[in-house]
Structure formats: C-alpha cells, structure tokens
CSV table of C-alpha atoms and ligand atoms in Angstrom, one decimal:
chain,number,residue,atom,x,y,z
A,1,MET,CA,0.0,0.0,0.0
A,2,LYS,CA,1.5,3.3,-1.1
A,3,ILE,CA,0.0,6.7,-0.3
A,4,SER,CA,1.2,10.0,-1.7
A,5,VAL,CA,0.4,13.3,-0.1
A,6,ILE,CA,0.7,16.2,-2.5
A,7,GLY,CA,1.6,19.5,-0.8
A,8,ALA,CA,3.9,19.3,2.2
A,9,GLY,CA,2.5,22.3,4.0
A,10,ASN,CA,0.5,22.3,7.2
A,11,VAL,CA,-2.3,20.0,6.0
A,12,GLY,CA,-0.1,17.8,3.9
A,13,ALA,CA,2.6,17.2,6.6
A,14,THR,CA,0.1,16.7,9.3
A,15,THR,CA,-1.8,14.2,7.2
A,16,ALA,CA,1.5,12.3,6.5
A,17,CYS,CA,2.3,12.3,10.2
A,18,LYS,CA,-1.2,10.9,11.2
A,19,LEU,CA,-1.0,8.3,8.4
A,20,ALA,CA,2.4,7.1,9.5
A,21,GLU,CA,1.4,7.0,13.1
A,22,LYS,CA,-1.6,4.8,12.2
A,23,ASP,CA,0.8,2.5,10.3
A,24,LEU,CA,-1.7,2.2,7.5
A,25,ALA,CA,0.6,1.9,4.6
A,26,ASN,CA,4.0,0.6,3.6
A,27,GLU,CA,5.1,3.9,2.2
A,28,VAL,CA,4.0,7.6,2.4
A,29,VAL,CA,5.5,9.9,-0.2
A,30,LEU,CA,5.3,13.7,0.4
A,31,VAL,CA,5.6,15.9,-2.6
A,32,ASP,CA,5.9,19.7,-2.8
A,33,ILE,CA,7.3,22.3,-5.2
A,34,ILE,CA,9.5,23.8,-2.6
A,35,GLU,CA,13.0,22.2,-2.6
A,36,GLY,CA,13.9,20.5,0.6
A,37,ILE,CA,10.6,20.9,2.4
A,38,PRO,CA,9.1,17.4,1.5
A,39,GLN,CA,12.5,15.7,1.9
A,40,GLY,CA,13.2,17.3,5.3
A,41,LYS,CA,9.7,16.7,6.7
A,42,ALA,CA,9.6,13.1,5.5
A,43,LEU,CA,13.0,12.4,7.0
A,44,ASP,CA,11.9,13.9,10.3
A,45,LEU,CA,8.8,11.7,10.2
A,46,TRP,CA,10.8,8.6,9.4
A,47,GLU,CA,13.2,9.4,12.3
A,48,SER,CA,10.2,9.4,14.6
A,49,ALA,CA,9.2,5.9,13.5
A,50,PRO,CA,11.4,4.1,16.0
A,51,VAL,CA,9.8,6.1,18.9
A,52,GLU,CA,6.3,5.9,17.6
A,53,GLY,CA,6.7,2.3,16.5
A,54,TYR,CA,5.6,2.4,12.9
A,55,ASP,CA,7.1,0.8,9.8
A,56,THR,CA,5.6,3.2,7.3
A,57,LEU,CA,8.5,4.4,5.2
A,58,CYS,CA,8.3,8.2,4.8
A,59,THR,CA,10.0,9.8,1.8
A,60,GLY,CA,9.9,13.3,0.2
A,61,SER,CA,10.4,14.6,-3.3
A,62,ASN,CA,9.9,17.5,-5.7
A,63,SER,CA,9.0,15.2,-8.5
A,64,TYR,CA,6.2,12.7,-9.2
A,65,GLU,CA,8.5,9.9,-10.2
A,66,GLU,CA,8.5,8.6,-6.6
A,67,THR,CA,4.7,8.7,-6.4
A,68,ALA,CA,4.3,6.2,-9.3
A,69,GLY,CA,1.8,3.5,-8.7
A,70,SER,CA,0.2,5.1,-5.6
A,71,ASP,CA,-2.9,3.3,-4.4
A,72,ILE,CA,-4.2,6.5,-2.7
A,73,VAL,CA,-3.3,10.1,-3.2
A,74,VAL,CA,-4.3,13.0,-0.9
A,75,VAL,CA,-4.1,16.4,-2.6
A,76,THR,CA,-3.4,19.3,-0.3
A,77,ALA,CA,-1.4,21.5,-2.7
A,78,GLY,CA,-2.4,25.1,-2.9
A,79,LEU,CA,-2.8,28.3,-1.1
A,80,ALA,CA,-4.5,28.5,2.2
A,81,ARG,CA,-6.8,31.3,3.4
A,82,LYS,CA,-5.7,34.5,5.2
A,83,PRO,CA,-7.9,36.6,7.4
A,84,GLY,CA,-10.8,38.2,5.5
A,85,MET,CA,-10.6,35.7,2.6
A,86,SER,CA,-13.3,33.3,1.7
A,87,ARG,CA,-12.4,29.8,0.3
A,88,ASP,CA,-13.7,31.1,-3.1
A,89,ASP,CA,-11.0,33.7,-3.2
A,90,LEU,CA,-8.5,30.9,-3.7
A,91,LEU,CA,-10.3,29.7,-6.9
A,92,GLU,CA,-8.0,31.0,-9.6
A,93,ALA,CA,-4.6,30.3,-8.0
A,94,ASN,CA,-5.6,26.9,-6.7
A,95,THR,CA,-7.2,25.8,-10.0
A,96,LYS,CA,-3.8,26.2,-11.8
A,97,ILE,CA,-2.0,24.3,-9.0
A,98,VAL,CA,-4.6,21.5,-8.8
A,99,GLN,CA,-4.7,21.1,-12.6
A,100,SER,CA,-0.9,20.5,-12.7
A,101,VAL,CA,-1.1,18.1,-9.8
A,102,ALA,CA,-4.0,16.2,-11.5
A,103,GLU,CA,-2.0,15.9,-14.8
A,104,ASN,CA,0.9,14.3,-13.0
A,105,LEU,CA,-1.4,11.9,-11.1
A,106,ARG,CA,-3.1,10.9,-14.3
A,107,SER,CA,0.1,9.7,-15.8
A,108,LYS,CA,1.9,8.4,-12.8
A,109,SER,CA,-0.9,6.7,-10.7
A,110,PRO,CA,-3.7,5.8,-13.2
A,111,ASP,CA,-5.3,3.4,-10.7
A,112,ALA,CA,-5.2,5.6,-7.6
A,113,VAL,CA,-8.1,6.7,-5.4
A,114,ILE,CA,-7.7,10.5,-5.0
A,115,ILE,CA,-8.9,12.4,-2.0
A,116,VAL,CA,-8.9,16.2,-2.5
A,117,VAL,CA,-8.5,18.6,0.4
A,118,SER,CA,-7.4,21.8,-1.5
A,119,ASN,CA,-9.9,24.7,-1.4
A,120,PRO,CA,-12.4,25.7,-2.7
A,121,LEU,CA,-13.0,22.0,-2.0
A,122,ASP,CA,-15.9,21.0,-4.2
A,123,VAL,CA,-14.6,22.9,-7.2
A,124,MET,CA,-11.0,21.5,-6.8
A,125,THR,CA,-12.4,18.0,-6.6
A,126,TYR,CA,-14.3,18.7,-9.8
A,127,VAL,CA,-11.1,20.0,-11.5
A,128,THR,CA,-9.2,16.9,-10.4
A,129,TRP,CA,-11.9,14.6,-11.7
A,130,LYS,CA,-12.1,16.4,-15.0
A,131,VAL,CA,-8.3,16.6,-15.6
A,132,THR,CA,-7.5,13.0,-14.6
A,133,GLY,CA,-10.5,11.6,-16.4
A,134,PHE,CA,-10.7,9.0,-13.6
A,135,PRO,CA,-14.1,7.4,-12.8
A,136,SER,CA,-15.9,9.7,-10.3
A,137,GLU,CA,-15.9,6.9,-7.7
A,138,ARG,CA,-12.1,7.3,-7.4
A,139,VAL,CA,-12.1,11.1,-7.0
A,140,PHE,CA,-13.8,12.7,-4.0
A,141,GLY,CA,-13.3,15.4,-1.6
A,142,MET,CA,-12.8,15.9,2.2
A,143,ALA,CA,-15.2,18.4,3.7
A,144,GLY,CA,-18.2,16.8,5.3
A,145,ILE,CA,-16.2,14.9,8.0
A,146,LEU,CA,-14.5,18.2,8.9
A,147,ASP,CA,-17.8,20.1,9.0
A,148,THR,CA,-19.6,17.4,11.0
A,149,ALA,CA,-16.6,17.1,13.3
A,150,ARG,CA,-16.8,20.9,14.0
A,151,PHE,CA,-20.6,20.6,14.5
A,152,ARG,CA,-20.1,17.6,16.9
A,153,SER,CA,-17.3,19.3,18.8
A,154,PHE,CA,-19.5,22.4,19.5
A,155,ILE,CA,-22.5,20.2,20.5
A,156,ALA,CA,-20.3,18.3,22.9
A,157,LEU,CA,-19.1,21.5,24.5
A,158,ALA,CA,-22.7,22.8,24.9
A,159,LEU,CA,-24.1,19.6,26.3
A,160,GLY,CA,-21.0,18.5,28.3
A,161,VAL,CA,-21.0,15.1,26.8
A,162,SER,CA,-18.4,13.0,24.9
A,163,VAL,CA,-17.9,13.9,21.2
A,164,ARG,CA,-18.0,10.1,20.5
A,165,ASP,CA,-21.7,9.8,21.3
A,166,ILE,CA,-22.7,12.5,18.8
A,167,SER,CA,-23.6,11.6,15.3
A,168,ALA,CA,-24.2,14.4,12.8
A,169,MET,CA,-24.7,15.1,9.2
A,170,VAL,CA,-23.8,18.1,7.0
A,171,LEU,CA,-24.6,18.2,3.3
A,172,GLY,CA,-23.7,20.6,0.5
A,173,GLY,CA,-20.6,22.5,-0.6
A,174,HIS,CA,-17.8,23.3,1.8
A,175,GLY,CA,-18.5,27.0,2.1
A,176,ASP,CA,-20.8,29.5,3.6
A,177,SER,CA,-23.9,27.7,2.2
A,178,MET,CA,-23.1,24.3,3.7
A,179,VAL,CA,-26.2,22.6,5.1
A,180,PRO,CA,-25.9,21.2,8.6
A,181,LEU,CA,-28.9,18.8,9.3
A,182,PRO,CA,-30.0,19.0,12.9
A,183,ARG,CA,-32.8,16.6,12.1
A,184,TYR,CA,-30.2,13.9,11.3
A,185,THR,CA,-28.1,14.8,14.3
A,186,THR,CA,-28.3,12.6,17.5
A,187,VAL,CA,-26.7,12.3,20.9
A,188,ALA,CA,-26.5,8.6,21.8
A,189,GLY,CA,-29.5,8.1,19.5
A,190,VAL,CA,-31.6,11.0,21.0
A,191,PRO,CA,-32.5,13.6,18.4
A,192,LEU,CA,-30.7,16.9,19.0
A,193,ALA,CA,-34.0,18.9,19.1
A,194,GLU,CA,-35.0,17.0,22.3
A,195,LEU,CA,-31.8,18.2,24.1
A,196,MET,CA,-31.4,21.8,22.9
A,197,ASP,CA,-33.7,24.7,22.1
A,198,ALA,CA,-33.9,25.9,18.5
A,199,GLN,CA,-31.9,29.1,19.2
A,200,THR,CA,-28.9,27.2,20.6
A,201,ILE,CA,-29.0,24.8,17.7
A,202,GLU,CA,-29.0,27.8,15.3
A,203,GLN,CA,-26.0,29.4,17.1
A,204,ILE,CA,-24.0,26.1,16.8
A,205,ILE,CA,-24.9,25.8,13.1
A,206,GLN,CA,-23.6,29.3,12.5
A,207,ARG,CA,-20.4,28.6,14.4
A,208,THR,CA,-20.0,25.4,12.3
A,209,ARG,CA,-20.4,27.4,9.1
A,210,ASP,CA,-17.8,29.9,10.3
A,211,GLY,CA,-15.6,27.2,11.8
A,212,GLY,CA,-12.8,27.5,9.2
A,213,ALA,CA,-12.9,31.3,9.4
A,214,GLU,CA,-12.7,31.2,13.2
A,215,ILE,CA,-9.4,29.4,13.0
A,216,VAL,CA,-8.1,31.6,10.2
A,217,LYS,CA,-8.8,34.6,12.4
A,218,HIS,CA,-6.8,33.2,15.3
A,219,LEU,CA,-3.9,31.9,13.1
A,220,LYS,CA,-3.7,35.0,10.9
A,221,THR,CA,-1.0,33.4,8.6
A,222,GLY,CA,-3.0,30.3,7.4
A,223,SER,CA,-5.9,28.0,7.9
A,224,ALA,CA,-6.9,25.0,9.9
A,225,TYR,CA,-4.9,21.8,9.6
A,226,TYR,CA,-5.2,19.4,12.5
A,227,ALA,CA,-8.9,18.7,12.0
A,228,PRO,CA,-8.7,18.7,8.2
A,229,ALA,CA,-5.8,16.2,8.3
A,230,ALA,CA,-7.6,14.0,10.8
A,231,ALA,CA,-10.7,14.0,8.5
A,232,ALA,CA,-8.6,13.1,5.4
A,233,VAL,CA,-6.9,10.3,7.3
A,234,GLU,CA,-10.3,8.9,8.4
A,235,MET,CA,-11.2,8.7,4.7
A,236,VAL,CA,-7.9,7.0,3.7
A,237,GLU,CA,-8.4,4.5,6.5
A,238,ALA,CA,-11.9,3.7,5.3
A,239,VAL,CA,-10.6,3.0,1.8
A,240,ILE,CA,-7.6,0.9,2.9
A,241,LYS,CA,-9.6,-1.2,5.4
A,242,ASP,CA,-12.5,-1.4,2.9
A,243,ASN,CA,-14.8,-1.2,5.9
A,244,LYS,CA,-17.7,0.5,4.2
A,245,ARG,CA,-17.8,3.5,6.5
A,246,ILE,CA,-20.7,5.9,5.7
A,247,LEU,CA,-19.1,9.3,5.8
A,248,PRO,CA,-20.1,12.7,4.3
A,249,CYS,CA,-17.8,13.3,1.3
A,250,SER,CA,-17.8,15.6,-1.7
A,251,CYS,CA,-19.1,13.3,-4.4
A,252,TYR,CA,-19.9,13.7,-8.1
A,253,LEU,CA,-23.7,13.7,-8.4
A,254,GLN,CA,-25.5,12.3,-11.4
A,255,GLY,CA,-29.2,12.9,-10.6
A,256,GLN,CA,-29.0,12.2,-6.8
A,257,TYR,CA,-30.9,14.8,-4.9
A,258,GLY,CA,-32.0,16.2,-8.2
A,259,LEU,CA,-28.5,17.5,-8.9
A,260,SER,CA,-26.1,16.7,-11.8
A,261,ASP,CA,-22.6,17.4,-13.0
A,262,VAL,CA,-21.5,18.9,-9.7
A,263,TYR,CA,-19.5,17.8,-6.6
A,264,VAL,CA,-21.1,18.5,-3.2
A,265,GLY,CA,-21.1,16.9,0.2
A,266,VAL,CA,-23.4,13.8,0.6
A,267,PRO,CA,-23.3,10.7,2.7
A,268,ALA,CA,-21.2,8.1,0.9
A,269,LYS,CA,-20.2,4.5,1.5
A,270,LEU,CA,-16.4,4.3,1.3
A,271,GLY,CA,-14.5,1.1,0.4
A,272,ARG,CA,-11.4,-0.1,-1.5
A,273,LYS,CA,-12.9,1.1,-4.8
A,274,GLY,CA,-13.6,4.6,-3.4
A,275,VAL,CA,-17.2,5.9,-3.3
A,276,GLU,CA,-19.2,2.6,-3.5
A,277,MET,CA,-22.7,4.1,-2.9
A,278,ILE,CA,-24.2,7.6,-2.4
A,279,PHE,CA,-27.1,7.7,0.1
A,280,GLU,CA,-30.1,9.9,-0.6
A,281,LEU,CA,-31.6,11.2,2.6
A,282,ASN,CA,-35.2,12.1,2.9
A,283,LEU,CA,-35.0,15.9,2.9
A,284,SER,CA,-37.7,18.5,3.9
A,285,ALA,CA,-38.5,21.1,1.2
A,286,GLU,CA,-36.4,23.6,3.1
A,287,GLU,CA,-33.4,21.3,3.4
A,288,GLN,CA,-33.6,20.4,-0.3
A,289,ALA,CA,-33.8,24.1,-1.2
A,290,ALA,CA,-30.7,24.8,0.9
A,291,LEU,CA,-28.8,21.9,-0.7
A,292,ARG,CA,-29.8,23.2,-4.2
A,293,LYS,CA,-28.6,26.7,-3.4
A,294,SER,CA,-25.3,25.3,-2.1
A,295,ALA,CA,-24.8,23.2,-5.2
A,296,GLU,CA,-25.6,26.3,-7.4
A,297,ASP,CA,-22.9,28.2,-5.6
A,298,VAL,CA,-20.4,25.4,-6.5
A,299,LYS,CA,-21.7,25.2,-10.1
A,300,SER,CA,-21.3,29.0,-10.6
A,301,ASN,CA,-17.6,28.7,-9.6
A,302,ILE,CA,-17.1,25.7,-11.9
A,303,ALA,CA,-18.6,27.8,-14.7
A,304,LYS,CA,-15.9,30.4,-14.2
A,305,LEU,CA,-13.2,27.9,-15.1
A,306,LYS,CA,-11.9,27.1,-18.5
A,307,LEU,CA,-11.4,23.3,-18.2
B,401,LIG,N1,2.6,21.0,-6.3
B,401,LIG,C1,2.9,20.6,-5.1
B,401,LIG,N2,2.8,21.4,-4.0
B,401,LIG,C2,2.4,22.7,-4.2
B,401,LIG,C3,2.1,23.2,-5.5
B,401,LIG,C4,2.2,22.3,-6.6
B,401,LIG,N3,2.0,22.7,-7.8
B,401,LIG,N4,1.8,24.5,-5.3
B,401,LIG,C5,1.9,24.8,-4.0
B,401,LIG,N5,2.2,23.7,-3.3
B,401,LIG,C6,2.5,23.5,-1.9
B,401,LIG,C7,3.1,24.8,-1.2
B,401,LIG,O1,4.5,24.9,-1.6
B,401,LIG,C8,2.9,24.5,0.3
B,401,LIG,O2,3.9,23.8,0.9
B,401,LIG,O3,1.3,23.4,-1.1
B,401,LIG,C9,1.6,23.6,0.2
B,401,LIG,C10,0.4,24.2,0.9
B,401,LIG,O4,0.7,24.3,2.3
B,401,LIG,P1,0.2,25.5,3.2
B,401,LIG,O5,0.5,26.8,2.6
B,401,LIG,O6,0.8,25.2,4.6
B,401,LIG,O7,-1.4,25.4,3.2
B,401,LIG,P2,-2.2,24.3,4.0
B,401,LIG,O8,-2.7,24.9,5.3
B,401,LIG,O9,-1.5,23.0,4.0
B,401,LIG,O10,-3.5,24.2,3.1
B,401,LIG,C11,-3.4,23.5,1.8
B,401,LIG,O11,-5.7,22.7,1.9
B,401,LIG,O12,-7.3,23.0,3.5
B,401,LIG,C12,-6.8,23.4,2.3
B,401,LIG,O13,-7.5,25.7,2.0
B,401,LIG,C13,-6.4,24.9,2.2
B,401,LIG,O14,-6.2,25.0,-0.1
B,401,LIG,C14,-5.5,24.9,1.1
B,401,LIG,C15,-4.8,23.5,1.2
C-alpha cells in the first residue's frame, strides 16, 4: 500500500504524520514544489518511526516519479486562506495548481483513489476529476467529515458530553452555504432537538459554518490543519480497510438529490474502490432548497473555469 500526499505544508505534513502514526501503509510519499521541504519533513517523520513504533517508510520529493503506482493520493497542494478571505478567493490560484497536480497523477498513478483537500474544495475536486478523467468513484473530496466534526465538537461542549456519542450530518458545498442537518443529528441516539432549544442549535450551526474562518482569524497566517488532516486520514483508512464506512464526502452527483454534474457533500459508503454508494436522505422542502442553493454556488464557480 503506497500513499502519496501532494503538498507538504500544514495540512499535507500533518496528514502524512497521522497516516504514518496509524501505520496504515508501507510507504507515504510527500511531494511539494519547494525544494527541501518534503525531503526534510519526510525524513523527520521517518526518524520518529522508532519512537512511535511504525514501519511506514516516509520519503519526500519535488517530482512525481516517486509517487508512481500510488494506491491512494491525498491532494493538499495550494494556497490557504488568510484573514478576510473566503475559500472562493482561492479559486484562480488553486485551480492552476490542482490542474498541474492532476495531470501528474493521471500519468503516474492511473489506478489511484484520489482524496482532494485543497480549497475551494468541491470545485477543486471537480477539477481533479475532469483533468484526470478517472471514474468519479475514485475522485472525491474531504469536507463533510471536517464540517460534521466541528458541529459535533460544539454540540459536545454545549451539552457537556463525549464527542464520541454525537452523530451528525452536514450536506452541501464546503462553504458558507453548507447545510448542517440537525434533524439527522443525534446524541446517543436521541434527536438533537430533544436536548437543545432551536436558538442554541441555530447558534451552533452558525459557528460550524464559520468554523474555518474562526481558525483563520486566530492563526492570521493560514488556515486549519489538525482537524482537516484528521478528517482526510479517516477517509484514507476507510478506503484501505475497505470497511464500508458511511461518511459525508464531496461526491460527483448524477441525478441524486435532483442534482447533476457537480461535486457536493453527501453521505457516501467508502471502500477499497472509493465511493461505493451515495445515500439519498429524505429531505424536507427547506433542506432540499438549501442543498440546491449550495450546489448552485459550487456550479457557478465551476462555470468560471476554462477546463
Ligand atoms: N505542487 C505541489 N505542492 C504545491 C504546489 C504544486 N503545484 N503548489 C503549492 N504547493 C504547496 C506549497 O508549496 C505549500 O507547501 O502546497 C503547500 C500548501 O501548504 P500551506 O501553505 O501550509 O497550506 P495548508 O494549510 O496545508 O492548506 C493547503 O488545503 O485546507 C486546504 O484551504 C487549504 O487550499 C489549502 C490547502
């Protein structure tokens, strides 16, 4: 099992570290355009292997030769947000970067499952799918796990209970119009609305929507990476272990939820082949309208690109 992580910045290096510590693969290859960064970080990771007790060989490179034949690739290359920026402000710069990454992956790892993390997430996943020409089951994006993790972490704080007992669902694009679904959110099986008033739920939903921006405001020089990396690793693990986890991922829709030719967050069954099934939840008219609006926002950004 060989995993490549493209982009050795905050998200990429943290992802490689978490992957190695879970000892999920024989090899993790870190790639970046900055000379020395992927090599140095990968060597540092490998030197921590004896202490942590993993055998995952970590290597770094500025070329794609070393990524050849990867089973799974996590794409984190691209600019991160600075305070005051929305994810959409990264559109132009990151499209060029992700296009070149996808071209390299297409030729070097034609059978890989690709998990995209670069923002604006749903559009970058679409770009990767389009440029590689891979079946859409093998190209999907990490957003829903991060958004639900933020939602769950805030609910846990408000209720004073373990995050592990909270199950949540967030649909739609990874942006301001994401669609958290309190109706499908439970605490040890109890619907959220039985435990919190509507106003508190609304406040938590808003904090979830602004979750990425809240971190950017604190950091000032970049955006979140611990939780994004943890979420990407959960997806990699589901693919490697082929354990059919049902996780919210940005998937290519072909009629599901009445939407087509767009990537947005929906619950998906993940296995060795990638996205093995997309689940269609029963949505209220209001939830469906919110999902449609979110998908339209993603589509309007896709339309700005010359692919
Ligand atoms: N190929 C490989 N790596 C590249 C390329 C490229 N063409 N262009 C840029 N990079 C690298 C940069 O050199 C940098 O090391 O991508 C890395 C990005 O790292 P950071 O700036 O630390 O950004 P990070 O916080 O990791 O976020 C990366 O993930 O969550 C998203 O919005 C975030 O789009 C951003 C991406």
